[in-house]
mmCIF file of C-alpha atoms in Angstrom:
data_model
loop_
_atom_site.group_PDB
_atom_site.id
_atom_site.type_symbol
_atom_site.label_atom_id
_atom_site.label_comp_id
_atom_site.label_asym_id
_atom_site.label_seq_id
_atom_site.Cartn_x
_atom_site.Cartn_y
_atom_site.Cartn_z
ATOM 1 C CA MET G 936 -8.219 -11.931 7.214
ATOM 2 C CA LEU G 937 -5.095 -9.792 7.397
ATOM 3 C CA ILE G 938 -6.357 -6.237 7.919
ATOM 4 C CA LEU G 939 -3.745 -3.546 7.352
ATOM 5 C CA VAL G 940 -4.474 -0.135 8.885
ATOM 6 C CA ARG G 941 -2.573 3.044 8.296
ATOM 7 C CA HIS G 942 -2.293 5.092 11.489
ATOM 8 C CA GLY G 943 -4.369 8.211 11.995
ATOM 9 C CA GLN G 944 -3.203 11.645 10.915
ATOM 10 C CA THR G 945 -0.365 13.609 12.528
ATOM 11 C CA ASP G 946 0.470 17.262 11.960
ATOM 12 C CA ALA G 947 3.383 16.252 9.765
ATOM 13 C CA ASN G 948 1.055 14.199 7.543
ATOM 14 C CA ALA G 949 -1.344 17.112 7.284
ATOM 15 C CA ARG G 950 1.540 19.386 6.113
ATOM 16 C CA GLY G 951 2.605 16.813 3.458
ATOM 17 C CA LEU G 952 6.020 16.162 4.983
ATOM 18 C CA LEU G 953 7.998 12.943 4.622
ATOM 19 C CA LEU G 954 7.475 11.109 7.898
ATOM 20 C CA GLY G 955 9.649 8.113 8.572
ATOM 21 C CA ARG G 956 11.307 7.324 11.916
ATOM 22 C CA ALA G 957 10.349 10.777 13.420
ATOM 23 C CA ASP G 958 7.809 10.034 16.166
ATOM 24 C CA PRO G 959 5.099 12.633 16.471
ATOM 25 C CA PRO G 960 1.712 11.836 18.089
ATOM 26 C CA LEU G 961 -1.657 11.752 16.446
ATOM 27 C CA ASN G 962 -3.322 15.120 16.116
ATOM 28 C CA GLU G 963 -7.034 15.677 16.864
ATOM 29 C CA THR G 964 -8.072 14.453 13.429
ATOM 30 C CA GLY G 965 -5.909 11.361 13.867
ATOM 31 C CA LEU G 966 -7.623 10.581 17.219
ATOM 32 C CA ARG G 967 -11.074 10.905 15.625
ATOM 33 C CA GLN G 968 -9.959 8.593 12.809
ATOM 34 C CA ALA G 969 -8.700 5.958 15.291
ATOM 35 C CA ARG G 970 -12.014 6.020 17.151
ATOM 36 C CA ALA G 971 -13.906 5.670 13.831
ATOM 37 C CA LEU G 972 -11.742 2.720 12.925
ATOM 38 C CA ALA G 973 -12.415 1.105 16.301
ATOM 39 C CA ALA G 974 -16.197 1.464 15.774
ATOM 40 C CA ALA G 975 -16.155 0.035 12.270
ATOM 41 C CA LEU G 976 -13.531 -2.731 12.123
ATOM 42 C CA PRO G 977 -14.251 -6.336 13.235
ATOM 43 C CA ARG G 978 -12.920 -7.557 16.565
ATOM 44 C CA ALA G 979 -9.456 -8.991 15.961
ATOM 45 C CA THR G 980 -7.877 -12.086 17.414
ATOM 46 C CA ARG G 981 -4.533 -10.307 17.154
ATOM 47 C CA ILE G 982 -3.551 -6.650 16.949
ATOM 48 C CA VAL G 983 0.020 -5.915 15.792
ATOM 49 C CA SER G 984 1.625 -2.484 15.622
ATOM 50 C CA SER G 985 4.684 -0.618 14.504
ATOM 51 C CA PRO G 986 6.706 0.631 17.444
ATOM 52 C CA LEU G 987 6.183 4.323 16.471
ATOM 53 C CA THR G 988 3.839 6.396 18.647
ATOM 54 C CA ARG G 989 1.285 7.245 15.934
ATOM 55 C CA ALA G 990 0.762 3.585 15.088
ATOM 56 C CA ARG G 991 0.769 2.383 18.730
ATOM 57 C CA HIS G 992 -1.748 5.030 19.692
ATOM 58 C CA THR G 993 -4.086 4.031 16.847
ATOM 59 C CA ALA G 994 -3.646 0.359 17.748
ATOM 60 C CA ALA G 995 -4.367 1.098 21.444
ATOM 61 C CA VAL G 996 -7.633 2.689 20.515
ATOM 62 C CA LEU G 997 -8.575 -0.378 18.472
ATOM 63 C CA ALA G 998 -7.546 -2.713 21.313
ATOM 64 C CA GLY G 999 -9.512 -0.687 23.813
ATOM 65 C CA ALA G 1000 -12.658 -1.150 21.798
ATOM 66 C CA ALA G 1001 -11.913 -4.870 21.358
ATOM 67 C CA ARG G 1002 -11.180 -5.810 25.029
ATOM 68 C CA GLY G 1003 -14.784 -6.805 25.631
ATOM 69 C CA ALA G 1004 -14.572 -9.489 22.945
ATOM 70 C CA THR G 1005 -13.774 -13.047 24.129
ATOM 71 C CA GLU G 1006 -10.772 -13.562 21.884
ATOM 72 C CA ALA G 1007 -9.408 -10.018 21.550
ATOM 73 C CA ALA G 1008 -5.660 -9.678 22.154
ATOM 74 C CA ASP G 1009 -3.464 -6.934 23.525
ATOM 75 C CA VAL G 1010 -1.320 -4.969 21.083
ATOM 76 C CA GLU G 1011 1.841 -6.752 19.932
ATOM 77 C CA VAL G 1012 4.671 -4.470 18.807
ATOM 78 C CA ASP G 1013 6.687 -5.726 15.836
ATOM 79 C CA PRO G 1014 9.555 -3.528 14.599
ATOM 80 C CA ARG G 1015 9.273 -5.001 11.122
ATOM 81 C CA TRP G 1016 6.224 -2.910 10.579
ATOM 82 C CA ILE G 1017 8.032 0.424 11.278
ATOM 83 C CA GLU G 1018 7.946 3.063 8.554
ATOM 84 C CA MET G 1019 10.773 3.372 5.988
ATOM 85 C CA ASP G 1020 13.733 5.249 7.277
ATOM 86 C CA TYR G 1021 13.893 8.439 5.153
ATOM 87 C CA GLY G 1022 17.248 9.395 6.696
ATOM 88 C CA ASP G 1023 18.143 13.033 6.081
ATOM 89 C CA LEU G 1024 14.793 13.605 4.378
ATOM 90 C CA ASP G 1025 12.666 12.776 7.457
ATOM 91 C CA GLY G 1026 10.358 15.570 8.416
ATOM 92 C CA ARG G 1027 11.114 17.578 5.260
ATOM 93 C CA PRO G 1028 8.937 18.232 2.127
ATOM 94 C CA ALA G 1029 9.290 15.779 -0.748
ATOM 95 C CA THR G 1030 10.572 18.752 -2.884
ATOM 96 C CA THR G 1031 13.816 18.587 -0.879
ATOM 97 C CA LEU G 1032 15.033 15.806 -3.101
ATOM 98 C CA ASP G 1033 16.122 16.688 -6.593
ATOM 99 C CA GLU G 1034 14.277 15.269 -9.641
ATOM 100 C CA GLY G 1035 17.111 12.922 -10.592
ATOM 101 C CA SER G 1036 17.192 11.293 -7.125
ATOM 102 C CA TRP G 1037 13.366 10.946 -7.068
ATOM 103 C CA HIS G 1038 13.512 9.190 -10.436
ATOM 104 C CA ARG G 1039 16.145 6.755 -9.184
ATOM 105 C CA TRP G 1040 14.354 6.116 -5.923
ATOM 106 C CA ARG G 1041 11.112 5.340 -7.698
ATOM 107 C CA HIS G 1042 12.726 2.968 -10.257
ATOM 108 C CA ASP G 1043 15.496 1.292 -8.207
ATOM 109 C CA PRO G 1044 14.276 -0.572 -5.022
ATOM 110 C CA ASP G 1045 17.830 -0.779 -3.849
ATOM 111 C CA PHE G 1046 18.318 3.062 -3.799
ATOM 112 C CA VAL G 1047 19.106 4.320 -0.334
ATOM 113 C CA PRO G 1048 18.426 8.018 0.500
ATOM 114 C CA ALA G 1049 21.215 9.566 2.572
ATOM 115 C CA GLY G 1050 21.124 8.007 5.994
ATOM 116 C CA GLY G 1051 17.991 6.041 5.232
ATOM 117 C CA GLU G 1052 16.676 2.688 4.080
ATOM 118 C CA SER G 1053 15.917 1.145 0.673
ATOM 119 C CA LEU G 1054 12.522 0.116 -0.472
ATOM 120 C CA ALA G 1055 13.867 -3.391 -0.972
ATOM 121 C CA ALA G 1056 14.828 -3.581 2.657
ATOM 122 C CA VAL G 1057 11.348 -2.466 3.745
ATOM 123 C CA CYS G 1058 9.741 -5.104 1.455
ATOM 124 C CA SER G 1059 12.008 -7.849 2.760
ATOM 125 C CA ARG G 1060 11.170 -7.350 6.416
ATOM 126 C CA VAL G 1061 7.481 -6.942 5.687
ATOM 127 C CA ARG G 1062 7.242 -10.050 3.575
ATOM 128 C CA GLU G 1063 8.753 -12.067 6.452
ATOM 129 C CA ALA G 1064 6.199 -10.514 8.840
ATOM 130 C CA CYS G 1065 3.284 -11.282 6.503
ATOM 131 C CA LEU G 1066 4.349 -14.927 6.128
ATOM 132 C CA GLU G 1067 4.418 -15.284 9.885
ATOM 133 C CA LEU G 1068 0.932 -13.794 10.254
ATOM 134 C CA ALA G 1069 -0.677 -15.623 7.384
ATOM 135 C CA ASP G 1070 -1.830 -18.797 9.176
ATOM 136 C CA ASP G 1071 -3.441 -16.835 12.036
ATOM 137 C CA ALA G 1072 -5.057 -14.475 9.543
ATOM 138 C CA ALA G 1073 -6.544 -17.505 7.688
ATOM 139 C CA ARG G 1074 -8.326 -18.497 10.914
ATOM 140 C CA GLY G 1075 -9.360 -15.104 12.190
ATOM 141 C CA ASP G 1076 -9.004 -11.361 11.798
ATOM 142 C CA VAL G 1077 -5.475 -10.045 12.358
ATOM 143 C CA VAL G 1078 -5.097 -6.263 12.433
ATOM 144 C CA VAL G 1079 -1.765 -4.648 11.713
ATOM 145 C CA VAL G 1080 -1.416 -0.894 12.344
ATOM 146 C CA SER G 1081 1.519 0.466 10.309
ATOM 147 C CA HIS G 1082 2.538 3.089 7.763
ATOM 148 C CA VAL G 1083 2.458 3.865 4.084
ATOM 149 C CA SER G 1084 5.590 2.023 2.939
ATOM 150 C CA PRO G 1085 5.173 -1.198 4.932
ATOM 151 C CA ILE G 1086 1.525 -1.473 3.975
ATOM 152 C CA LYS G 1087 2.320 -0.998 0.313
ATOM 153 C CA ALA G 1088 5.043 -3.614 0.723
ATOM 154 C CA ALA G 1089 2.463 -6.071 2.146
ATOM 155 C CA VAL G 1090 0.250 -5.391 -0.923
ATOM 156 C CA THR G 1091 3.105 -6.100 -3.342
ATOM 157 C CA TRP G 1092 3.645 -9.359 -1.343
ATOM 158 C CA ALA G 1093 -0.005 -10.304 -1.759
ATOM 159 C CA LEU G 1094 0.036 -9.483 -5.473
ATOM 160 C CA GLY G 1095 3.371 -11.140 -6.185
ATOM 161 C CA VAL G 1096 4.730 -8.092 -7.953
ATOM 162 C CA GLY G 1097 7.985 -6.204 -7.850
ATOM 163 C CA ASP G 1098 8.893 -3.920 -4.940
ATOM 164 C CA GLU G 1099 8.835 -0.817 -7.143
ATOM 165 C CA VAL G 1100 5.054 -1.199 -7.765
ATOM 166 C CA GLY G 1101 4.550 0.349 -4.354
ATOM 167 C CA TRP G 1102 5.436 3.765 -5.762
ATOM 168 C CA ARG G 1103 2.254 3.506 -7.981
ATOM 169 C CA MET G 1104 -0.057 3.235 -4.994
ATOM 170 C CA PHE G 1105 -1.697 5.920 -2.840
ATOM 171 C CA LEU G 1106 -2.720 5.200 0.740
ATOM 172 C CA GLY G 1107 -4.589 7.840 2.798
ATOM 173 C CA ASP G 1108 -4.504 8.448 6.524
ATOM 174 C CA ALA G 1109 -6.335 5.748 8.474
ATOM 175 C CA ALA G 1110 -7.006 3.854 5.279
ATOM 176 C CA VAL G 1111 -7.623 0.078 5.407
ATOM 177 C CA CYS G 1112 -6.400 -2.824 3.178
ATOM 178 C CA ARG G 1113 -7.639 -6.387 3.436
ATOM 179 C CA ILE G 1114 -5.717 -9.503 2.331
ATOM 180 C CA ASP G 1115 -7.327 -12.980 2.476
ATOM 181 C CA THR G 1116 -4.637 -15.529 3.363
ATOM 182 C CA SER G 1117 -6.945 -18.557 3.518
ATOM 183 C CA GLY G 1118 -6.273 -19.835 0.030
ATOM 184 C CA PRO G 1119 -3.278 -21.214 -1.843
ATOM 185 C CA ALA G 1120 -2.062 -17.591 -2.516
ATOM 186 C CA PRO G 1121 -2.838 -14.272 -0.807
ATOM 187 C CA LEU G 1122 -5.753 -12.403 -2.289
ATOM 188 C CA LEU G 1123 -6.126 -8.616 -2.044
ATOM 189 C CA LEU G 1124 -9.682 -7.810 -1.287
ATOM 190 C CA ALA G 1125 -9.483 -4.103 -0.519
ATOM 191 C CA PHE G 1126 -6.975 -1.237 -0.885
ATOM 192 C CA ASN G 1127 -7.053 2.315 0.523
ATOM 193 C CA ASP G 1128 -10.571 1.768 1.907
ATOM 194 C CA ALA G 1129 -11.706 4.945 3.638
ATOM 195 C CA ARG G 1130 -15.209 3.799 4.485
ATOM 196 C CA PRO G 1131 -14.470 2.884 8.089
ATOM 197 C CA VAL G 1132 -13.385 6.467 8.715
ATOM 198 C CA ASP G 1133 -15.966 8.342 6.602
ATOM 199 C CA GLY G 1134 -18.801 6.336 8.262
ATOM 200 C CA SER G 1135 -20.219 4.499 5.279
ATOM 201 C CA ASP G 1136 -19.072 1.074 6.533
ATOM 202 C CA ARG G 1137 -20.751 1.323 9.905
ATOM 203 C CA PRO G 1138 -23.615 -1.137 10.740
ATOM 204 C CA ASP G 1139 -26.125 1.737 11.312
ATOM 205 C CA ARG G 1140 -25.625 3.181 7.818
#
């Protein structure tokens, strides 16, 4: 199983700011979310993370909980799972961008915000990463700790739909997606699953 985990909350997330390559740490809520994920998720054979602090810290908590398992792996950092580069918009509210630019960004995957990265570029690097993990994920649980845009890109890969479909998805802090890669085509089993964090997915419930 390919298990995609959005990192825990940061202060910028809580304030609703666009958070791309800026590198703030998890806040207290984010740390609690990471611990809840570690308690609820299955022990992984591989744990892969974006290079950004908020993802690496979440992944480190997961790895710490898994080290007692026979086949648990240390965290691997893969830059292809880094968040979209928002360029000049990083750390700013979404309202900074005018309505016309928002419309173009949401309908044209090749649109590049000033100093940033296109959605098409994000999807290209994530598809490559997914293909490389697919065989291992077919044999065991592979956890990837990443961000909103790369995880949505992985979901569009699994569904075989256009890059722009990612704009029609919502992914909460510390939410989990699951993709079965054991068959002839990827199969999306869960999207934006908050149960590991809210406690309803724990064995004692």
